[in-house]
mmCIF file of C-alpha atoms in Angstrom:
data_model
loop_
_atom_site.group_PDB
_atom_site.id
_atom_site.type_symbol
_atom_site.label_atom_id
_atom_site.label_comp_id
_atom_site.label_asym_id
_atom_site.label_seq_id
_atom_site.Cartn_x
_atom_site.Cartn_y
_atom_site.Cartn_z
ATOM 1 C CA UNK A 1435 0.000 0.000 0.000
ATOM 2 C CA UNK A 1436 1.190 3.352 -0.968
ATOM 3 C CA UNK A 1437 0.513 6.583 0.890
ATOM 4 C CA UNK A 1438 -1.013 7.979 -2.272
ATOM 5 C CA UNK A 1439 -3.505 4.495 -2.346
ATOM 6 C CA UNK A 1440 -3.941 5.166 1.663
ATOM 7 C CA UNK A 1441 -4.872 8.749 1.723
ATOM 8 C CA UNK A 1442 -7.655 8.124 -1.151
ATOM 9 C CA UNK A 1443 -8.389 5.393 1.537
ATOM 10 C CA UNK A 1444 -8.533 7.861 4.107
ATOM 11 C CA UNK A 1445 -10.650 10.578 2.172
ATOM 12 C CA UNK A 1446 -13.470 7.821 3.581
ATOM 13 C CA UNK A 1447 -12.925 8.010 7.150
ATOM 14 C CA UNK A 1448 -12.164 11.361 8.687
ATOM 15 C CA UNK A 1449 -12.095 10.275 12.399
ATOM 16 C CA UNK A 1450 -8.732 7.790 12.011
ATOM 17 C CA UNK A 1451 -6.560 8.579 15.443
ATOM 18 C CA UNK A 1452 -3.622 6.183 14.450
ATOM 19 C CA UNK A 1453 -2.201 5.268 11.323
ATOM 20 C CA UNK A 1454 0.954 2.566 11.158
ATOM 21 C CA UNK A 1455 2.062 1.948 7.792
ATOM 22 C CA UNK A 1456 5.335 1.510 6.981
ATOM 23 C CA UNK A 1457 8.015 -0.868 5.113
ATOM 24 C CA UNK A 1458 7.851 0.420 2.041
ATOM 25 C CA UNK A 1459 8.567 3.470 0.294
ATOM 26 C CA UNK A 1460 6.782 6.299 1.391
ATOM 27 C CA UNK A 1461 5.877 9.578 -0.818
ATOM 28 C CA UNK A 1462 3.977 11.338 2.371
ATOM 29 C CA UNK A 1463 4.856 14.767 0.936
ATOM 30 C CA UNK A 1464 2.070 14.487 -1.389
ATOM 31 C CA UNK A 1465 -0.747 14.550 1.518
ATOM 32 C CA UNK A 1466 -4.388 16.807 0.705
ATOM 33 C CA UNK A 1467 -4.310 19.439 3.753
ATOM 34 C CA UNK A 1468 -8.218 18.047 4.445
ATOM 35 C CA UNK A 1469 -7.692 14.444 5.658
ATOM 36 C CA UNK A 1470 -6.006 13.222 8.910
ATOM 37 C CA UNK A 1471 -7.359 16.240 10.845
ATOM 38 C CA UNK A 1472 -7.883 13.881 13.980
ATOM 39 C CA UNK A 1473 -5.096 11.676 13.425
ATOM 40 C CA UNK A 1474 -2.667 11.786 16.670
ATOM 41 C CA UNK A 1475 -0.576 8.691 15.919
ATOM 42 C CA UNK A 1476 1.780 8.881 12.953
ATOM 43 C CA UNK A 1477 4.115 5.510 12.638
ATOM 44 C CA UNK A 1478 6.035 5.478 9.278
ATOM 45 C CA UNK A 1479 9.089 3.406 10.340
ATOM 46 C CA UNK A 1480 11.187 1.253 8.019
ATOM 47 C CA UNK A 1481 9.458 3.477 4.749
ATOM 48 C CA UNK A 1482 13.073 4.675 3.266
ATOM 49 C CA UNK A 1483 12.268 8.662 4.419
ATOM 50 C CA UNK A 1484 15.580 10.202 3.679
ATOM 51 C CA UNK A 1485 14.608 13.880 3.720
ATOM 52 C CA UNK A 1486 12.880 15.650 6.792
ATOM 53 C CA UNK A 1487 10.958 18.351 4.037
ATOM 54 C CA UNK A 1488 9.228 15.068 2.831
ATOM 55 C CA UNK A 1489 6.825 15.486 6.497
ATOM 56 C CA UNK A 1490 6.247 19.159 5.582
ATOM 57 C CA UNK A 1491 2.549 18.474 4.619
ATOM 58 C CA UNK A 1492 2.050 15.808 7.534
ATOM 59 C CA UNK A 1493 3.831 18.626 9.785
ATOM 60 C CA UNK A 1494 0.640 20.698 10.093
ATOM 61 C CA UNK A 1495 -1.883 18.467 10.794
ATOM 62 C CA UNK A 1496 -3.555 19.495 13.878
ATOM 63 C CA UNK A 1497 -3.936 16.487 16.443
ATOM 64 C CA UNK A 1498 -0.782 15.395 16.157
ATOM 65 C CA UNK A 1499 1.412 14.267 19.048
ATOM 66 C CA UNK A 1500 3.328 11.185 18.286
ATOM 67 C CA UNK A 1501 5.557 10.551 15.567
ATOM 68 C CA UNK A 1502 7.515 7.574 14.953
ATOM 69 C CA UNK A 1503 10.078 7.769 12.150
ATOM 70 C CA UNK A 1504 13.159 4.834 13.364
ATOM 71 C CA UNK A 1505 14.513 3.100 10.687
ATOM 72 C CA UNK A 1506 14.788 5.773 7.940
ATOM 73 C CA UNK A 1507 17.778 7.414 6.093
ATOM 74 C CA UNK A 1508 17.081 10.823 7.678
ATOM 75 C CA UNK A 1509 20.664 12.563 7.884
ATOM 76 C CA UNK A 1510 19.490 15.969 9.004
ATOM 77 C CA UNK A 1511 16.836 18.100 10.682
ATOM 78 C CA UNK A 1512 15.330 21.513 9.692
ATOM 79 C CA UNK A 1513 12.146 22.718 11.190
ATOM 80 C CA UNK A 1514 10.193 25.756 9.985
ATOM 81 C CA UNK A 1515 8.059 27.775 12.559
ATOM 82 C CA UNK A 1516 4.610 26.570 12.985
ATOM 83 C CA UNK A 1517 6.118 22.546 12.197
ATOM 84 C CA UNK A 1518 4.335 19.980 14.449
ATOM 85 C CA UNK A 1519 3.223 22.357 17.193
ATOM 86 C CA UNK A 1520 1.457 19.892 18.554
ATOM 87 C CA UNK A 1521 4.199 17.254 19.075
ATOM 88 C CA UNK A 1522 4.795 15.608 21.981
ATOM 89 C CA UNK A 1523 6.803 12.127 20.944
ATOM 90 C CA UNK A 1524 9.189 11.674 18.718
ATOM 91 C CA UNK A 1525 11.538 8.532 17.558
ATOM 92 C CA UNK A 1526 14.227 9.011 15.231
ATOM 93 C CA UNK A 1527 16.120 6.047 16.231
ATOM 94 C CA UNK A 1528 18.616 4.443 13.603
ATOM 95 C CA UNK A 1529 18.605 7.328 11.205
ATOM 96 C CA UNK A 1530 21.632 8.787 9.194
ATOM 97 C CA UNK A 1531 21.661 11.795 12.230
ATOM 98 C CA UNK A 1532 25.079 12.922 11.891
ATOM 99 C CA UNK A 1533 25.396 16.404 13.642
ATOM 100 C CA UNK A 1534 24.297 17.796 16.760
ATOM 101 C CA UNK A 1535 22.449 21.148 15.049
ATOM 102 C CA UNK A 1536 19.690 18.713 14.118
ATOM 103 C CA UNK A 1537 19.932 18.035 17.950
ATOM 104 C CA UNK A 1538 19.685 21.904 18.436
ATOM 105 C CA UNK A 1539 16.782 21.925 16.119
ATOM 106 C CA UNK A 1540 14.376 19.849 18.101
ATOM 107 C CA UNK A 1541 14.054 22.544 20.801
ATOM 108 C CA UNK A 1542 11.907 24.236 18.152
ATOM 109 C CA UNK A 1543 9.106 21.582 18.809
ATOM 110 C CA UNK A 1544 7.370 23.703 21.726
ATOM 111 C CA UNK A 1545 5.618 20.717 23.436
ATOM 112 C CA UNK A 1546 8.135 17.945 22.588
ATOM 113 C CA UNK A 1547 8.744 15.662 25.717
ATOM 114 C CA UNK A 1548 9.378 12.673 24.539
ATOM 115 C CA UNK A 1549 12.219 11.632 22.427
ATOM 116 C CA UNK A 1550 13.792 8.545 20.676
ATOM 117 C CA UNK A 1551 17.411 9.234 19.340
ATOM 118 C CA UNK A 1552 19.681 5.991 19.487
ATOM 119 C CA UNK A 1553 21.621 4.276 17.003
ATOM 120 C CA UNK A 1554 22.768 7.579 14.807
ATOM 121 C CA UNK A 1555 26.221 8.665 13.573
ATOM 122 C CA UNK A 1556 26.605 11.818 15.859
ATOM 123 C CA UNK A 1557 26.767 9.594 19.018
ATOM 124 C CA UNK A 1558 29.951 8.618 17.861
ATOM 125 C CA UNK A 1559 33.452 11.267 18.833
ATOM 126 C CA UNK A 1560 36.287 10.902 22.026
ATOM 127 C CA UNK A 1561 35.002 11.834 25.171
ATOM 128 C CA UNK A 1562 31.283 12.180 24.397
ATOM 129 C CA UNK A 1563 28.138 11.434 26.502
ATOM 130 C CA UNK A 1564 25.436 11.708 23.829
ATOM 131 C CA UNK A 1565 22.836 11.101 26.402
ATOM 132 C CA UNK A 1566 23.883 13.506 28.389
ATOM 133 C CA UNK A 1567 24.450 15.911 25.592
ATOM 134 C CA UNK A 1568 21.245 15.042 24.495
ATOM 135 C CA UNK A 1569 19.636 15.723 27.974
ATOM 136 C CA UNK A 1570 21.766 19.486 28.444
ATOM 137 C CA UNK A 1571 20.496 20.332 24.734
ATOM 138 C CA UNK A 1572 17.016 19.844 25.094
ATOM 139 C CA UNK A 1573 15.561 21.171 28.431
ATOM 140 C CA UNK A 1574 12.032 20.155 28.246
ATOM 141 C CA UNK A 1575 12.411 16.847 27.354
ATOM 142 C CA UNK A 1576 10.943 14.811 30.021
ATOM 143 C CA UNK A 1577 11.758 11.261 28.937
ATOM 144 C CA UNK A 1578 14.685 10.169 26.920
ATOM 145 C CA UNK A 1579 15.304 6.668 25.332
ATOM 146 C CA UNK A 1580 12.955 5.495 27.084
ATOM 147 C CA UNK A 1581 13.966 6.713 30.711
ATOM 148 C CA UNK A 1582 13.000 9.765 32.752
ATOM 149 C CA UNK A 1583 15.431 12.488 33.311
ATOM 150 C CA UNK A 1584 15.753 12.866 36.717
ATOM 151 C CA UNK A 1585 16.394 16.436 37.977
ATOM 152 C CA UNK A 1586 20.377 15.438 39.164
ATOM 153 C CA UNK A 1587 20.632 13.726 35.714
ATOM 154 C CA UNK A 1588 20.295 16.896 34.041
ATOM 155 C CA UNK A 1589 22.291 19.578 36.466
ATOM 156 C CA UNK A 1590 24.892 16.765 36.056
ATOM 157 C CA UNK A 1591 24.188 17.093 31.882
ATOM 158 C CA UNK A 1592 24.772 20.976 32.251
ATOM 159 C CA UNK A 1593 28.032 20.507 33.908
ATOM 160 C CA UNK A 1594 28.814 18.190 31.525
ATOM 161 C CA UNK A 1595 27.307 20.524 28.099
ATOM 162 C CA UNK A 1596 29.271 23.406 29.655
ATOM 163 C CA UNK A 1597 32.925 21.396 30.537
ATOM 164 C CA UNK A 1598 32.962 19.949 27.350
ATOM 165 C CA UNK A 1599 32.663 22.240 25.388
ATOM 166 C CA UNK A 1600 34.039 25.220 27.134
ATOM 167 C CA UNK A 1601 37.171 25.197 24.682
ATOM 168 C CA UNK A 1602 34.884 25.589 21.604
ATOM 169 C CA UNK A 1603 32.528 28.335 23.488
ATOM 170 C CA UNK A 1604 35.390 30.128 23.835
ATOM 171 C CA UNK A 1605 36.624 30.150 20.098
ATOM 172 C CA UNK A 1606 34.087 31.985 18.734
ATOM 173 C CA UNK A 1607 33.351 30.603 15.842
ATOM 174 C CA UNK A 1608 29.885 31.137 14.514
ATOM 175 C CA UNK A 1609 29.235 27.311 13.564
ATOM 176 C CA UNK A 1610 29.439 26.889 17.403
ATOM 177 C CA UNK A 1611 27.117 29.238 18.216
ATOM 178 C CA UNK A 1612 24.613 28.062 15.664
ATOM 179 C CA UNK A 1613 24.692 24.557 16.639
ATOM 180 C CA UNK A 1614 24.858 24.745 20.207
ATOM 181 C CA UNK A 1615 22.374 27.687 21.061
ATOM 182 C CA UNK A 1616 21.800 26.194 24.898
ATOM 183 C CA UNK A 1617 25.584 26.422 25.203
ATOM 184 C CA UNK A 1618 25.104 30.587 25.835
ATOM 185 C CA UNK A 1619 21.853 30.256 27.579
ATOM 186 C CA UNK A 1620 23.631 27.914 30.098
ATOM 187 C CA UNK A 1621 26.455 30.808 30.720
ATOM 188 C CA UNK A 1622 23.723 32.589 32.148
ATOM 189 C CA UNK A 1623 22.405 29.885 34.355
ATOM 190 C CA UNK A 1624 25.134 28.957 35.531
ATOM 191 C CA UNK A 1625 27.976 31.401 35.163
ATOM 192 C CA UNK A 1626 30.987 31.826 32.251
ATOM 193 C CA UNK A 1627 33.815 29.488 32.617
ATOM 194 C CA UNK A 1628 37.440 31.647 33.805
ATOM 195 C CA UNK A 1629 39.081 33.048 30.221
ATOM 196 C CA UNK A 1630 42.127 31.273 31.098
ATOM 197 C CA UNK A 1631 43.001 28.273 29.829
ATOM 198 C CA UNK A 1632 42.189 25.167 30.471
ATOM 199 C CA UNK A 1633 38.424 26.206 29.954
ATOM 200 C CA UNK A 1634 37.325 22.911 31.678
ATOM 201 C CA UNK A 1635 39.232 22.984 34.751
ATOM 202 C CA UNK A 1636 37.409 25.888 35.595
ATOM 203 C CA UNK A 1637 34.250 24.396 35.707
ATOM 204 C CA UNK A 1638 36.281 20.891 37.696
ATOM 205 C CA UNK A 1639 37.579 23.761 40.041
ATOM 206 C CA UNK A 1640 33.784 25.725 40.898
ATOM 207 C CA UNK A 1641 31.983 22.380 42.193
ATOM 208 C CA UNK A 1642 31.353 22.025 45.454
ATOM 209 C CA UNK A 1643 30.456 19.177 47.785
ATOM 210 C CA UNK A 1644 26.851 20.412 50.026
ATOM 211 C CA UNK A 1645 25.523 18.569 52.387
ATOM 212 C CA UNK A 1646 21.830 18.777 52.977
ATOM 213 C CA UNK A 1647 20.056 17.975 55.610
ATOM 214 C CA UNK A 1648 16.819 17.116 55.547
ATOM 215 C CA UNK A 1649 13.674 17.415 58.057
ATOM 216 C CA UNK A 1650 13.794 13.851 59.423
ATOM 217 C CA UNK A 1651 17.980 13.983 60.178
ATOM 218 C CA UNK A 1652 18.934 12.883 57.739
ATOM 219 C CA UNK A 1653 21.659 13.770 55.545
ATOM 220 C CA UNK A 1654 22.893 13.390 51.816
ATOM 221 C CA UNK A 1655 25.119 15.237 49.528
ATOM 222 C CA UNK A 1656 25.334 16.695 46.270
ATOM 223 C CA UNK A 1657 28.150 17.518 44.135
ATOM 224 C CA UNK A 1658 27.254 21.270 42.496
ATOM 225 C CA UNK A 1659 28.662 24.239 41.382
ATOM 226 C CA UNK A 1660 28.672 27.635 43.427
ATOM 227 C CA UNK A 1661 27.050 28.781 40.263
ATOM 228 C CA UNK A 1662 24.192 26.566 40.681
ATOM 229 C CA UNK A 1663 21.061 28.786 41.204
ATOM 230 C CA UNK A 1664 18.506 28.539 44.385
ATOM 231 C CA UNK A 1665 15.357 27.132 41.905
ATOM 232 C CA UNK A 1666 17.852 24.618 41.162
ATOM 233 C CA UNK A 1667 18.490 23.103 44.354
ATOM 234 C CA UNK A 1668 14.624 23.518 45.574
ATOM 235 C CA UNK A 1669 14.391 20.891 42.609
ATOM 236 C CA UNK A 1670 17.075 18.457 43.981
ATOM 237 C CA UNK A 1671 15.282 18.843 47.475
ATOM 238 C CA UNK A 1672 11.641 17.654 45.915
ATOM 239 C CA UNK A 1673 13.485 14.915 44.758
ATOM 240 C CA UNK A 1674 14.956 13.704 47.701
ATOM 241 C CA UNK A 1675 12.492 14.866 50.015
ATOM 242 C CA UNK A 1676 9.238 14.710 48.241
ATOM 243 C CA UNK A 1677 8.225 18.226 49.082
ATOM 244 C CA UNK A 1678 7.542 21.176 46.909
ATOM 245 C CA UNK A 1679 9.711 24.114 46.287
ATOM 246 C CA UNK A 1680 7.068 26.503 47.406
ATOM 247 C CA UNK A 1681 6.826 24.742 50.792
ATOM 248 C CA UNK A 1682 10.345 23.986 51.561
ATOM 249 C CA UNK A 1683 12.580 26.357 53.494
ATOM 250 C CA UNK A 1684 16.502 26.381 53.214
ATOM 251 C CA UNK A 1685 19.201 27.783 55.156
ATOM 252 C CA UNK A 1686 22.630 27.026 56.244
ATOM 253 C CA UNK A 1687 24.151 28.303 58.882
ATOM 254 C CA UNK A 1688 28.289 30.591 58.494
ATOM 255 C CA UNK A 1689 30.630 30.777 60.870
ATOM 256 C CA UNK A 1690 29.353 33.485 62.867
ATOM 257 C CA UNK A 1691 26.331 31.007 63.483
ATOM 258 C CA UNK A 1692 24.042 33.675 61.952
ATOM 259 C CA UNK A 1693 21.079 31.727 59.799
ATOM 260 C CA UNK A 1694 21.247 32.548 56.334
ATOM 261 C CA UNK A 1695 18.006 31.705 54.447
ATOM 262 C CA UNK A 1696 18.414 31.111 50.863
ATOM 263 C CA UNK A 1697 15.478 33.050 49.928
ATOM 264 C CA UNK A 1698 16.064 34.431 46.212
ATOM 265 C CA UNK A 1699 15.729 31.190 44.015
ATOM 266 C CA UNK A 1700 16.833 33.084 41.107
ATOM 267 C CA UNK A 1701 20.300 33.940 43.113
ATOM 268 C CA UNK A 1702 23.358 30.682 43.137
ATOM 269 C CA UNK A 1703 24.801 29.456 45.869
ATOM 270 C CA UNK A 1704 27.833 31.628 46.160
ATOM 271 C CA UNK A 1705 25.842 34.656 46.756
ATOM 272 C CA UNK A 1706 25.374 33.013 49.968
ATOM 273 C CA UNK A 1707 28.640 32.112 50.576
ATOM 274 C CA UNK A 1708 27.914 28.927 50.348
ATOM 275 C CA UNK A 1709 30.911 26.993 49.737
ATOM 276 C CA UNK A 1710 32.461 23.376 49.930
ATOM 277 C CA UNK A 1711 31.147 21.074 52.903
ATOM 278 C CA UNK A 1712 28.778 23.865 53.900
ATOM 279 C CA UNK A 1713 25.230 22.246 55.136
ATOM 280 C CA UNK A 1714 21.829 23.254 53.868
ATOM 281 C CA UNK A 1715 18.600 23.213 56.028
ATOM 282 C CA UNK A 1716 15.801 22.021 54.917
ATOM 283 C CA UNK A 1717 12.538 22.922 56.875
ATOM 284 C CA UNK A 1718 8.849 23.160 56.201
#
């Protein structure tokens, strides 16, 4: 079955949800705009897609929110604004994938949580954590490969994004900038790496070691960095503690023995002088 023979097919019934057709070659970028207005469900694997325009017509349908495209020969990833705003899975794995500005260009899908990526060339190169890279890249994906990202996962994917690739963030060079457009909006978060070289060491050198202590005694710690903002460690807390942010109360106490309350979230941790081995409070 073709997708021209299934979309005369489909001209007949207007309310299909799912549609999961795929092993042979697919032509899906000759679709009519007035069929598959409820469909939410695309699967098209194993249908030799090798350019991402050929989903341009598919890419405005209205309903949908899941699209699986594994097993193709897609090598790269453009998306125009307005493309799949409805989106919420995707699986791209075993494609052709082969560099990380198709990675970059994901974050354009505004409700995207979901994402299938494995088995693709740009996984491959020394040193490299494409999960991780993966995880820093994209911040509201909730679930990747097939397992939740945890809130330490992904501080510990920032660190990561930002020691990696310090070096190259500090080059210049325009192709950087365009591929890795998180890269600059984690500098913010988190703080700029020192100029001086090595640019990773700098990050190795601003974690710290916190202990926090929670409202039942007990105590656990967390490797961060002083640049690590308040918001961030509320998160860390829910985690741990299963309470929310807005009912959790943290403090630690300085040498004087004075109570400092870390009461901006939007502030890090060395604007309270909160340094290696210090102990947060947590209260509610």
């Amino acid at each position: 079955l073709s997708w021209g023979e299934f979309c005369k097919l489909a001209e007949h019934f207007p309310n299909i949800h799912e549609v999961y057709i795929s092993g042979s070659t697919m032509n899906i970028c000759n679709t009519p705009a007035h069929i598959l207005q409820q469909m939410t469900v695309l699967d098209v694997q194993h249908s030799d897609i090798v350019n991402w325009s050929t989903l341009n017509d598919v890419s405005a349908l209205p309903n949908l929110h899941t699209l699986i495209l594994s097993n193709n020969w897609i090598s790269s990833i453009q998306i125009s604004p307005g493309q799949f705003s409805k989106l919420e899975a995707l699986s791209l794995d075993n494609n052709k994938l082969n560099d990380w500005s198709s990675v970059a260009e994901l974050r354009k899908l505004p409700l995207l949580k979901t994402l299938r990526i494995r088995l693709n060339p740009l996984i491959t190169g020394p040193g490299l954590d494409m999960r991780l890279l993966v995880v820093a890249m994209l911040p509201a994906v909730k679930k990747l490969n097939g397992t939740p990202i945890s809130d330490n996962e992904r501080l510990q994917a920032d660190i990561f994004y930002l020691k990696h690739f310090a070096t190259d963030y500090y080059k210049g060079e325009s192709d950087f900038h365009i591929m890795h457009t998180r890269y600059k909006e984690l500098v913010v978060e988190y703080g700029e790496p020192d100029t001086g070289m090595p640019k990773i060491k700098s990050i190795k050198d601003n974690s710290i070691i916190v202990k926090i202590l929670k409202p039942d005694g007990k105590e656990f710690e967390k490797k961060l960095l002083k640049t690590t903002l308040v918001k961030h460690l509320h998160l860390i807390v829910q985690r741990q503690c299963k309470i929310l942010p807005k009912n959790q109360k943290l403090y630690w106490i300085d040498p004087s023995n004075d109570k400092i309350h870390l009461d901006d979230p939007t502030r890090d941790l060395a604007y309270f002088n909160i340094d290696h081995d210090c102990t947060v409070h947590v209260e509610t």
